[in-house]
GROMACS .gro file of C-alpha atoms in nm:
model
  479
    1MET     CA    1  14.985   9.654  11.128
    2LYS     CA    2  15.301   9.649  10.910
    3ALA     CA    3  15.385   9.307  11.055
    4ILE     CA    4  15.047   9.169  10.955
    5ILE     CA    5  15.045   9.292  10.597
    6PRO     CA    6  15.349   9.092  10.468
    7PHE     CA    7  15.190   8.776  10.608
    8ILE     CA    8  14.869   8.849  10.418
    9ILE     CA    9  15.059   8.915  10.095
   10ALA     CA   10  15.259   8.595  10.131
   11SER     CA   11  14.943   8.396  10.181
   12LEU     CA   12  14.806   8.524   9.853
   13LEU     CA   13  15.102   8.439   9.630
   14THR     CA   14  14.962   8.092   9.558
   15VAL     CA   15  14.604   8.206   9.503
   16SER     CA   16  14.470   8.199   9.147
   17PRO     CA   17  14.309   8.521   9.020
   18MET     CA   18  13.932   8.535   9.021
   19GLY     CA   19  13.687   8.766   8.856
   20ILE     CA   20  13.318   8.841   8.829
   21LYS     CA   21  13.176   8.979   8.506
   22ALA     CA   22  12.837   9.148   8.480
   23GLN     CA   23  12.606   8.954   8.251
   24SER     CA   24  12.246   9.006   8.352
   25THR     CA   25  12.022   9.247   8.538
   26ALA     CA   26  11.728   9.010   8.578
   27VAL     CA   27  11.586   9.048   8.928
   28ASP     CA   28  11.398   8.770   9.105
   29PHE     CA   29  11.194   8.913   9.391
   30SER     CA   30  10.957   8.679   9.571
   31GLN     CA   31  10.708   8.836   9.808
   32TYR     CA   32  10.414   8.594   9.788
   33SER     CA   33  10.606   8.268   9.808
   34GLY     CA   34  10.400   8.107  10.085
   35SER     CA   35  10.059   7.941  10.114
   36GLN     CA   36   9.746   8.148  10.061
   37VAL     CA   37   9.390   8.144  10.194
   38VAL     CA   38   9.166   7.952   9.955
   39ASN     CA   39   8.977   8.170   9.705
   40SER     CA   40   9.133   8.485   9.848
   41ASP     CA   41   9.067   8.666   9.518
   42PHE     CA   42   8.693   8.591   9.551
   43GLU     CA   43   8.659   8.451   9.200
   44ASP     CA   44   8.482   8.122   9.289
   45TRP     CA   45   8.124   8.139   9.420
   46SER     CA   46   7.849   7.905   9.537
   47GLY     CA   47   7.480   7.944   9.611
   48PRO     CA   48   7.196   8.033   9.368
   49ASN     CA   49   7.342   8.145   9.036
   50TYR     CA   50   7.684   8.123   9.203
   51SER     CA   51   7.645   8.473   9.343
   52ASN     CA   52   7.596   8.452   9.720
   53VAL     CA   53   7.888   8.290   9.900
   54PRO     CA   54   8.255   8.277   9.794
   55VAL     CA   55   8.392   7.923   9.806
   56GLY     CA   56   8.598   7.864  10.121
   57TRP     CA   57   8.422   8.144  10.312
   58HIS     CA   58   8.113   8.149  10.533
   59SER     CA   59   7.854   8.393  10.658
   60PHE     CA   60   7.506   8.365  10.813
   61GLU     CA   61   7.384   8.112  10.557
   62SER     CA   62   7.565   7.840  10.757
   63VAL     CA   63   7.539   7.992  11.106
   64THR     CA   64   7.516   7.758  11.405
   65GLY     CA   65   7.433   7.806  11.775
   66ASN     CA   66   7.112   7.873  11.964
   67ALA     CA   67   6.819   7.758  11.749
   68LEU     CA   68   6.617   8.076  11.807
   69TYR     CA   69   6.900   8.312  11.716
   70VAL     CA   70   7.012   8.092  11.426
   71GLY     CA   71   6.661   8.127  11.286
   72PHE     CA   72   6.678   8.506  11.310
   73ALA     CA   73   7.020   8.513  11.143
   74LYS     CA   74   6.930   8.283  10.855
   75SER     CA   75   6.600   8.459  10.787
   76SER     CA   76   6.773   8.794  10.744
   77GLY     CA   77   6.914   8.700  10.403
   78HIS     CA   78   7.266   8.691  10.266
   79THR     CA   79   7.516   8.948  10.384
   80SER     CA   80   7.770   8.851  10.117
   81LYS     CA   81   7.724   8.892   9.744
   82LYS     CA   82   7.925   8.877   9.424
   83THR     CA   83   7.994   9.203   9.244
   84ASP     CA   84   8.207   9.329   8.957
   85ASP     CA   85   8.285   9.671   9.106
   86LEU     CA   86   8.663   9.615   9.080
   87HIS     CA   87   8.973   9.809   9.174
   88GLU     CA   88   9.219   9.930   8.911
   89GLY     CA   89   9.486   9.678   8.822
   90THR     CA   90   9.307   9.360   8.928
   91ILE     CA   91   9.309   9.068   8.686
   92GLY     CA   92   8.995   8.911   8.831
   93GLY     CA   93   8.633   8.947   8.730
   94SER     CA   94   8.457   8.961   9.067
   95CYS     CA   95   8.499   9.067   9.427
   96LEU     CA   96   8.319   9.033   9.760
   97LYS     CA   97   8.040   9.268   9.867
   98LEU     CA   98   7.938   9.274  10.235
   99VAL     CA   99   7.622   9.443  10.364
  100PRO     CA  100   7.456   9.445  10.712
  101ARG     CA  101   7.115   9.298  10.786
  102ASP     CA  102   6.842   9.441  11.012
  103LEU     CA  103   6.717   9.165  11.242
  104GLY     CA  104   6.448   9.388  11.392
  105LEU     CA  105   6.582   9.392  11.747
  106ALA     CA  106   6.945   9.421  11.639
  107LEU     CA  107   7.167   9.501  11.343
  108ALA     CA  108   7.381   9.216  11.213
  109ASN     CA  109   7.702   9.349  11.064
  110GLY     CA  110   7.787   9.221  10.720
  111THR     CA  111   8.043   8.959  10.818
  112ILE     CA  112   8.226   8.677  10.648
  113SER     CA  113   8.490   8.436  10.777
  114THR     CA  114   8.694   8.132  10.686
  115GLY     CA  115   8.555   8.000  11.015
  116ARG     CA  116   8.191   7.951  11.112
  117MET     CA  117   7.946   8.212  11.239
  118TYR     CA  118   7.789   8.134  11.579
  119ALA     CA  119   7.468   8.300  11.707
  120GLY     CA  120   7.421   8.274  12.081
  121SER     CA  121   7.266   8.599  12.196
  122MET     CA  122   7.042   8.887  12.087
  123SER     CA  123   7.303   9.130  12.220
  124ALA     CA  124   7.540   9.209  11.936
  125SER     CA  125   7.829   9.282  12.175
  126ASP     CA  126   7.796   8.947  12.355
  127PRO     CA  127   8.095   8.715  12.276
  128LYS     CA  128   7.836   8.438  12.240
  129ASN     CA  129   7.798   8.589  11.891
  130HIS     CA  130   8.125   8.521  11.717
  131ALA     CA  131   8.317   8.351  11.439
  132GLN     CA  132   8.478   8.023  11.541
  133MET     CA  133   8.724   7.772  11.398
  134ASP     CA  134   8.776   7.408  11.489
  135ILE     CA  135   8.979   7.200  11.244
  136SER     CA  136   8.839   6.880  11.393
  137GLU     CA  137   8.490   6.971  11.267
  138THR     CA  138   8.387   6.754  10.973
  139GLU     CA  139   8.074   6.943  10.868
  140THR     CA  140   8.099   7.160  10.555
  141SER     CA  141   7.893   7.423  10.378
  142ASN     CA  142   7.873   7.438  10.000
  143GLY     CA  143   8.155   7.187   9.995
  144SER     CA  144   8.393   7.401  10.205
  145PRO     CA  145   8.514   7.324  10.560
  146PHE     CA  146   8.485   7.582  10.836
  147TYR     CA  147   8.859   7.638  10.859
  148ALA     CA  148   9.164   7.719  10.646
  149ILE     CA  149   9.489   7.528  10.688
  150LEU     CA  150   9.810   7.733  10.717
  151THR     CA  151  10.144   7.599  10.842
  152GLN     CA  152  10.360   7.906  10.772
  153ARG     CA  153  10.418   8.248  10.930
  154PRO     CA  154  10.332   8.530  10.690
  155THR     CA  155  10.470   8.877  10.748
  156ALA     CA  156  10.154   9.067  10.663
  157LEU     CA  157   9.812   9.054  10.506
  158SER     CA  158   9.756   9.253  10.186
  159VAL     CA  159   9.401   9.336  10.082
  160TRP     CA  160   9.201   9.579   9.867
  161VAL     CA  161   8.889   9.735  10.025
  162LYS     CA  162   8.626   9.992   9.938
  163PHE     CA  163   8.402  10.108  10.223
  164THR     CA  164   8.097  10.334  10.217
  165GLN     CA  165   7.854  10.414  10.497
  166GLY     CA  166   7.481  10.431  10.438
  167THR     CA  167   7.445  10.671  10.732
  168PRO     CA  168   7.768  10.825  10.866
  169GLN     CA  169   7.846  10.693  11.214
  170ASN     CA  170   8.073  10.939  11.391
  171SER     CA  171   8.118  10.714  11.692
  172ASN     CA  172   8.164  10.388  11.497
  173PRO     CA  173   8.297  10.484  11.152
  174TYR     CA  174   8.522  10.188  11.075
  175ALA     CA  175   8.505   9.853  10.899
  176THR     CA  176   8.745   9.578  11.008
  177ILE     CA  177   8.950   9.277  10.900
  178SER     CA  178   9.143   9.034  11.120
  179ALA     CA  179   9.343   8.716  11.079
  180ALA     CA  180   9.438   8.475  11.357
  181ILE     CA  181   9.701   8.207  11.301
  182THR     CA  182   9.647   7.923  11.546
  183ASN     CA  183   9.799   7.595  11.660
  184GLY     CA  184   9.487   7.410  11.544
  185ASN     CA  185   9.298   7.423  11.875
  186TYR     CA  186   8.951   7.578  11.896
  187TYR     CA  187   8.948   7.953  11.847
  188GLN     CA  188   8.674   8.214  11.839
  189GLU     CA  189   8.662   8.586  11.773
  190PRO     CA  190   8.578   8.790  11.960
  191THR     CA  191   8.676   8.610  12.278
  192SER     CA  192   8.580   8.734  12.620
  193ASN     CA  193   8.922   8.890  12.681
  194ASN     CA  194   9.050   8.910  12.321
  195ASP     CA  195   9.329   8.657  12.365
  196SER     CA  196   9.365   8.283  12.331
  197SER     CA  197   9.629   8.021  12.402
  198ALA     CA  198   9.560   7.890  12.051
  199VAL     CA  199   9.686   8.209  11.883
  200ILE     CA  200  10.038   8.209  11.739
  201GLY     CA  201  10.017   8.527  11.533
  202TYR     CA  202   9.756   8.794  11.478
  203ALA     CA  203   9.685   9.072  11.228
  204LYS     CA  204   9.407   9.328  11.247
  205ASN     CA  205   9.299   9.657  11.097
  206GLY     CA  206   8.997   9.781  11.288
  207THR     CA  207   9.010  10.133  11.144
  208ILE     CA  208   8.919  10.088  10.777
  209GLU     CA  209   8.792  10.430  10.673
  210THR     CA  210   8.560  10.523  10.388
  211ASN     CA  211   8.842  10.699  10.198
  212ASN     CA  212   8.576  10.902  10.017
  213GLY     CA  213   8.428  10.580   9.881
  214GLN     CA  214   8.743  10.492   9.687
  215TRP     CA  215   8.934  10.164   9.671
  216GLN     CA  216   9.236  10.146   9.898
  217HIS     CA  217   9.519   9.895   9.931
  218LEU     CA  218   9.588   9.791  10.290
  219TYR     CA  219   9.885   9.606  10.442
  220VAL     CA  220   9.817   9.462  10.785
  221PRO     CA  221  10.120   9.330  10.980
  222PHE     CA  222  10.114   9.000  11.167
  223ARG     CA  223  10.231   9.016  11.528
  224TYR     CA  224  10.401   8.719  11.689
  225ASP     CA  225  10.535   8.892  11.999
  226SER     CA  226  10.237   8.938  12.231
  227GLU     CA  227  10.271   8.796  12.581
  228HIS     CA  228   9.934   8.625  12.527
  229PHE     CA  229  10.038   8.442  12.211
  230ASN     CA  230  10.148   8.080  12.192
  231LYS     CA  231  10.519   8.100  12.104
  232THR     CA  232  10.604   7.728  12.121
  233ASP     CA  233  10.356   7.555  11.887
  234ASN     CA  234  10.370   7.559  11.508
  235PRO     CA  235  10.100   7.718  11.289
  236GLN     CA  236   9.823   7.484  11.176
  237ALA     CA  237   9.533   7.704  11.067
  238ILE     CA  238   9.423   8.061  10.999
  239MET     CA  239   9.087   8.229  11.050
  240VAL     CA  240   9.026   8.548  10.852
  241THR     CA  241   8.718   8.751  10.949
  242ILE     CA  242   8.589   9.063  10.770
  243SER     CA  243   8.304   9.287  10.884
  244THR     CA  244   8.130   9.609  10.784
  245ASN     CA  245   8.187   9.757  11.129
  246ALA     CA  246   8.458   9.715  11.389
  247THR     CA  247   8.197   9.731  11.666
  248PRO     CA  248   7.937   9.450  11.667
  249GLY     CA  249   7.587   9.573  11.598
  250LYS     CA  250   7.692   9.923  11.497
  251GLY     CA  251   7.693  10.092  11.159
  252SER     CA  252   7.388  10.136  10.938
  253VAL     CA  253   7.179   9.923  10.704
  254GLY     CA  254   7.318  10.099  10.397
  255ASP     CA  255   7.684  10.022  10.472
  256VAL     CA  256   7.878   9.847  10.194
  257LEU     CA  257   8.224   9.692  10.218
  258LEU     CA  258   8.390   9.559   9.902
  259VAL     CA  259   8.689   9.326   9.944
  260ASP     CA  260   8.924   9.183   9.683
  261ASP     CA  261   9.266   9.027   9.621
  262LEU     CA  262   9.352   8.927   9.977
  263GLU     CA  263   9.706   8.791   9.992
  264LEU     CA  264   9.942   8.672  10.264
  265ILE     CA  265  10.285   8.833  10.233
  266TYR     CA  266  10.593   8.644  10.344
  267THR     CA  267  10.954   8.736  10.417
  268GLN     CA  268  11.082   8.908  10.109
  269THR     CA  269  11.370   8.751   9.917
  270LEU     CA  270  11.564   8.949   9.660
  271THR     CA  271  11.815   8.794   9.422
  272ILE     CA  272  12.098   9.023   9.317
  273PRO     CA  273  12.207   8.917   8.965
  274GLU     CA  274  12.561   8.886   8.833
  275SER     CA  275  12.571   9.256   8.754
  276GLY     CA  276  12.579   9.323   9.129
  277PHE     CA  277  12.297   9.577   9.107
  278ALA     CA  278  11.918   9.576   9.125
  279THR     CA  279  11.641   9.825   9.193
  280PHE     CA  280  11.395   9.780   9.477
  281SER     CA  281  11.075   9.955   9.582
  282ASN     CA  282  10.956   9.925   9.941
  283LEU     CA  283  10.588   9.934   9.846
  284VAL     CA  284  10.474   9.591   9.968
  285MET     CA  285  10.500   9.706  10.327
  286ASP     CA  286  10.309  10.032  10.345
  287ASN     CA  287  10.374  10.205  10.679
  288HIS     CA  288  10.647   9.953  10.754
  289LYS     CA  289  11.021   9.966  10.765
  290VAL     CA  290  11.245   9.732  10.568
  291THR     CA  291  11.588   9.659  10.710
  292ILE     CA  292  11.873   9.650  10.458
  293PRO     CA  293  12.030   9.300  10.480
  294GLU     CA  294  12.397   9.239  10.551
  295GLY     CA  295  12.600   9.257  10.232
  296LEU     CA  296  12.380   9.517  10.060
  297THR     CA  297  12.400   9.892  10.028
  298ALA     CA  298  12.105  10.099   9.903
  299TYR     CA  299  12.130  10.430   9.721
  300SER     CA  300  11.875  10.695   9.643
  301ILE     CA  301  11.951  10.856   9.309
  302GLU     CA  302  11.906  11.202   9.165
  303ALA     CA  303  11.929  11.225   8.786
  304ASN     CA  304  11.992  11.524   8.564
  305GLY     CA  305  12.040  11.604   8.197
  306SER     CA  306  12.411  11.520   8.196
  307GLY     CA  307  12.350  11.146   8.171
  308ALA     CA  308  12.517  11.071   8.503
  309PRO     CA  309  12.312  10.956   8.806
  310ILE     CA  310  12.406  11.135   9.128
  311VAL     CA  311  12.393  10.948   9.457
  312ASN     CA  312  12.217  11.166   9.713
  313GLY     CA  313  12.148  10.914   9.990
  314ILE     CA  314  12.297  10.591  10.124
  315TYR     CA  315  12.135  10.321  10.340
  316LYS     CA  316  12.386  10.067  10.470
  317ALA     CA  317  12.324   9.716  10.607
  318GLY     CA  318  12.111   9.725  10.921
  319GLN     CA  319  11.962  10.064  10.845
  320VAL     CA  320  11.591  10.120  10.786
  321LEU     CA  321  11.444  10.191  10.444
  322PRO     CA  322  11.119  10.385  10.492
  323SER     CA  323  10.804  10.265  10.322
  324GLY     CA  324  10.736  10.423   9.988
  325THR     CA  325  11.110  10.457   9.918
  326ALA     CA  326  11.275  10.310   9.611
  327VAL     CA  327  11.650  10.255   9.582
  328LEU     CA  328  11.933  10.117   9.375
  329LEU     CA  329  12.079   9.814   9.557
  330LYS     CA  330  12.443   9.711   9.535
  331GLY     CA  331  12.571   9.377   9.658
  332ALA     CA  332  12.748   9.057   9.564
  333PRO     CA  333  12.534   8.824   9.349
  334GLY     CA  334  12.307   8.599   9.556
  335GLU     CA  335  11.987   8.591   9.762
  336TYR     CA  336  11.911   8.834  10.044
  337GLN     CA  337  11.629   8.830  10.299
  338PHE     CA  338  11.448   9.155  10.385
  339SER     CA  339  11.296   9.167  10.731
  340THR     CA  340  10.992   9.389  10.783
  341THR     CA  341  10.847   9.532  11.102
  342LEU     CA  342  10.586   9.792  11.191
  343TYR     CA  343  10.712  10.142  11.128
  344ASP     CA  344  10.554  10.358  11.396
  345ALA     CA  345  10.716  10.687  11.302
  346ALA     CA  346  10.579  10.909  11.030
  347VAL     CA  347  10.662  10.777  10.685
  348THR     CA  348  10.928  10.995  10.527
  349VAL     CA  349  11.029  10.953  10.166
  350GLU     CA  350  11.364  11.105  10.081
  351GLN     CA  351  11.330  11.422   9.875
  352GLY     CA  352  11.514  11.452   9.547
  353ASN     CA  353  11.509  11.077   9.487
  354ASP     CA  354  11.432  10.995   9.124
  355ILE     CA  355  11.420  10.617   9.182
  356CYS     CA  356  11.054  10.529   9.228
  357MET     CA  357  10.791  10.259   9.195
  358VAL     CA  358  10.587  10.328   8.882
  359LYS     CA  359  10.301  10.129   8.734
  360ALA     CA  360  10.381   9.972   8.398
  361SER     CA  361  10.079  10.148   8.247
  362GLU     CA  362  10.230  10.482   8.346
  363CYS     CA  363  10.581  10.428   8.220
  364ASN     CA  364  10.473  10.271   7.893
  365ALA     CA  365  10.229  10.545   7.811
  366ALA     CA  366  10.343  10.857   7.631
  367SER     CA  367  10.423  11.119   7.891
  368GLU     CA  368  10.498  11.484   7.839
  369GLU     CA  369  10.605  11.525   8.201
  370TYR     CA  370  10.843  11.233   8.267
  371THR     CA  371  11.084  10.997   8.093
  372TYR     CA  372  11.123  10.653   8.251
  373TYR     CA  373  11.436  10.438   8.258
  374ARG     CA  374  11.489  10.077   8.362
  375LEU     CA  375  11.810   9.921   8.498
  376THR     CA  376  11.934   9.705   8.209
  377MET     CA  377  12.252   9.584   8.043
  378LYS     CA  378  12.344   9.724   7.701
  379GLY     CA  379  12.651   9.541   7.577
  380GLU     CA  380  12.909   9.587   7.852
  381ALA     CA  381  12.740   9.894   8.002
  382LEU     CA  382  12.504   9.853   8.295
  383GLY     CA  383  12.282  10.155   8.329
  384PHE     CA  384  11.936  10.308   8.314
  385TYR     CA  385  11.788  10.296   7.965
  386PRO     CA  386  11.442  10.406   7.840
  387VAL     CA  387  11.164  10.158   7.921
  388GLU     CA  388  11.058   9.957   7.619
  389ASP     CA  389  10.691   9.953   7.523
  390GLY     CA  390  10.512   9.652   7.668
  391ALA     CA  391  10.784   9.580   7.925
  392ASP     CA  392  10.672   9.367   8.220
  393ILE     CA  393  10.766   9.563   8.532
  394PRO     CA  394  10.746   9.351   8.853
  395GLN     CA  395  10.585   9.519   9.153
  396SER     CA  396  10.911   9.528   9.349
  397GLU     CA  397  11.122   9.673   9.069
  398ALA     CA  398  11.186  10.048   9.066
  399LEU     CA  399  11.246  10.281   8.772
  400LEU     CA  400  11.441  10.600   8.725
  401ARG     CA  401  11.193  10.881   8.659
  402VAL     CA  402  11.324  11.209   8.521
  403LYS     CA  403  11.143  11.530   8.430
  404ALA     CA  404  11.113  11.531   8.053
  405ASP     CA  405  11.284  11.867   8.016
  406MET     CA  406  11.582  11.736   8.218
  407ALA     CA  407  11.603  11.387   8.069
  408ALA     CA  408  11.911  11.244   7.901
  409SER     CA  409  11.902  10.974   7.633
  410SER     CA  410  12.027  10.723   7.892
  411TYR     CA  411  12.220  10.692   8.217
  412PRO     CA  412  12.474  10.425   8.126
  413ASN     CA  413  12.703  10.406   8.430
  414VAL     CA  414  12.583  10.293   8.772
  415LEU     CA  415  12.903  10.125   8.894
  416ILE     CA  416  12.917  10.313   9.219
  417LYS     CA  417  13.260  10.306   9.381
  418PRO     CA  418  13.300  10.314   9.759
  419GLU     CA  419  13.332  10.658   9.915
  420VAL     CA  420  13.679  10.547  10.024
  421VAL     CA  421  13.873  10.348   9.764
  422GLY     CA  422  13.915   9.989   9.883
  423ASP     CA  423  13.667  10.028  10.170
  424ILE     CA  424  13.519   9.679  10.134
  425ASN     CA  425  13.335   9.665  10.468
  426ASP     CA  426  13.176  10.009  10.435
  427ASP     CA  427  13.317  10.146  10.760
  428GLY     CA  428  13.441  10.462  10.589
  429LYS     CA  429  13.811  10.377  10.592
  430LEU     CA  430  14.065  10.146  10.431
  431ASN     CA  431  14.263   9.928  10.668
  432VAL     CA  432  14.371   9.571  10.738
  433SER     CA  433  14.007   9.468  10.797
  434ASP     CA  434  13.928   9.535  10.430
  435ILE     CA  435  14.233   9.336  10.319
  436MET     CA  436  14.124   9.043  10.537
  437VAL     CA  437  13.781   9.044  10.370
  438VAL     CA  438  13.943   9.003  10.029
  439VAL     CA  439  14.196   8.746  10.153
  440ASN     CA  440  13.929   8.525  10.311
  441ARG     CA  441  13.714   8.546  10.001
  442LEU     CA  442  14.001   8.452   9.769
  443LEU     CA  443  14.103   8.167   9.995
  444GLY     CA  444  13.750   8.031   9.970
  445PHE     CA  445  13.650   8.047  10.336
  446PRO     CA  446  13.273   7.979  10.347
  447GLU     CA  447  13.210   8.249  10.607
  448ALA     CA  448  13.386   8.512  10.399
  449THR     CA  449  13.202   8.841  10.356
  450LYS     CA  450  13.056   8.903  10.012
  451PHE     CA  451  13.182   9.200   9.813
  452LEU     CA  452  13.153   9.340   9.465
  453ILE     CA  453  13.445   9.314   9.226
  454ASN     CA  454  13.429   9.687   9.155
  455ASP     CA  455  13.482   9.754   9.528
  456ALA     CA  456  13.813   9.563   9.537
  457ASP     CA  457  13.924   9.587   9.174
  458LEU     CA  458  14.159   9.879   9.233
  459ASN     CA  459  14.355   9.836   8.910
  460GLY     CA  460  14.045   9.807   8.691
  461ASP     CA  461  14.123   9.475   8.520
  462ASN     CA  462  13.781   9.322   8.607
  463ARG     CA  463  13.922   9.067   8.850
  464VAL     CA  464  14.045   9.060   9.207
  465ASN     CA  465  14.388   8.916   9.283
  466VAL     CA  466  14.722   8.987   9.448
  467SER     CA  467  14.769   9.305   9.243
  468ASP     CA  468  14.465   9.461   9.406
  469ILE     CA  469  14.583   9.354   9.751
  470MET     CA  470  14.919   9.521   9.681
  471ALA     CA  471  14.738   9.838   9.574
  472MET     CA  472  14.541   9.837   9.900
  473VAL     CA  473  14.860   9.786  10.099
  474ASN     CA  474  15.031  10.075   9.921
  475ILE     CA  475  14.739  10.307   9.997
  476ILE     CA  476  14.749  10.209  10.365
  477LEU     CA  477  15.127  10.255  10.389
  478SER     CA  478  15.113  10.590  10.213
  479ASN     CA  479  14.871  10.713  10.474
   0.00000   0.00000   0.00000
C-alpha cells in the first residue's frame, strides 16, 4: 500500500483544486412523468346533462355482443354516474360513481373500462361476458375509442376509492380494479385462463375493502415478470377495468364504488441540489420498498431541544427503505433513479424518526402539539428551519416534526460527516480505495464515483485538492 500512495500523490500535483459550494435546496422529484389514461380524474363527462359516462371510459351504454344479452344490459340503465362526493385534497369537482344493476335473472356488477363491454351469456361468471380491447376497432362511443394508447411501462397505479356495500357479502366482500398493458393485440378480461400473449404488464387489486365507508388511497404495482407475459414486445395500449365486485355477478344492488384521481406512477427520479442534501418521503409506494440508489445515503433523524439533529438510522446504497418512511438524503448533486418493487414483509417504520411526510395544511396550521421544519438554506447555513405560512410542500418532500415542548428555534447544521473520517465509499474504513475515488474524480474520469465535498474536505477549506489527499494519506499511515 505504501508503494501505491506516493504514485497517487504524484499524479495529483498537476491537478487544479476544485470545490463545490452549497447554493440551493430546491428538490425536483418527478413521480408522474409518464403518459396517463385519458380523463383519469373523471372531470369530463358525456351523456344527458353530461352526467352519465366519463369521456374515454365505457360501460353498458355501449355494450356489444349477443343481441339478446345486449338488450338486457342496455335496458338496465347506467351503472356509472357523476358525483361530487370527493376525497380530501383533490383539486377536481367530480368523481366516478359505480353501481350494480339487477337484470332480473342476474346481477350486473357496476363496471367501467377503457375497453368495451361484451355481453355473451346470462351466466355472470362466463368469460363470454367481459371487457375487451382492440386498437384496430374504429367504432367510438360519445366520441371516445374503445381503447387507451400507452407506450410506456409505469411502476404502479395510484387511485382513490370509496366502497360501501348495500348488503354485506361475507363471501364476496371486495370491489376490484385492474390494468393490463398490452402489445396492441386483442385482449379481454376475464379470459378463460386469466392470461394472454398480448399482456406485457399487469396490475390488479381484487381486495378493495369497504374501509368503514371512508375514502382510501391505493397503490397497485405493475408486474412484468410473469411467465405468461409477453416480454419481447413493446407496450402499445392499456385497458383499465373497475368493478363493484371482484366476482362477476356477486355483491348487492345497493353497492356503491366511488373512484377518483387515477394516476400511473413511473420510475421515481430525484434531483439532489448543489447543497448535497434533500428530504424524501416514501409515500408514493404504499406497501412497497424503495431501493436507495448508488451514490446516496439516507438518514433517519431524531431531533431534540438542543438545536442539533441526531442521526439514529442509516440506509446505504442498495438497502431497502420501507414504505411510510421519510429520510434525509445525502449525495453528490445530480439525478438519481429510485427503483420500487412489491414489499411483501410487514411495513415497519423506524421508531424515533422525526423526519416525516406531512400535509401542507397540517404544517401551516397553528399546532400546539408539533413544530414543523423544512430543509432550507439560510445564508451559508443549510438546516431545518420553521415552515413558512403558505409554503408549497411537494408530496415527496419530508419535514422535520418535533414535539412543541421539545422544539428548538431551528436546526441549522445537517452536514453529516462520515462515521469514519475520509470514508468516501461508505465501507466503514479509510484506505487506498477512498483515495482512488477522489483521485479519479479530480482527474475527471467519467466513471468516477460521486462524492460530497464535505466527505473528502478533511481540512475544511470548502474544496477538495492535494491537501485533502495528503491528510487522508497521513491518517492511513498513522494507523
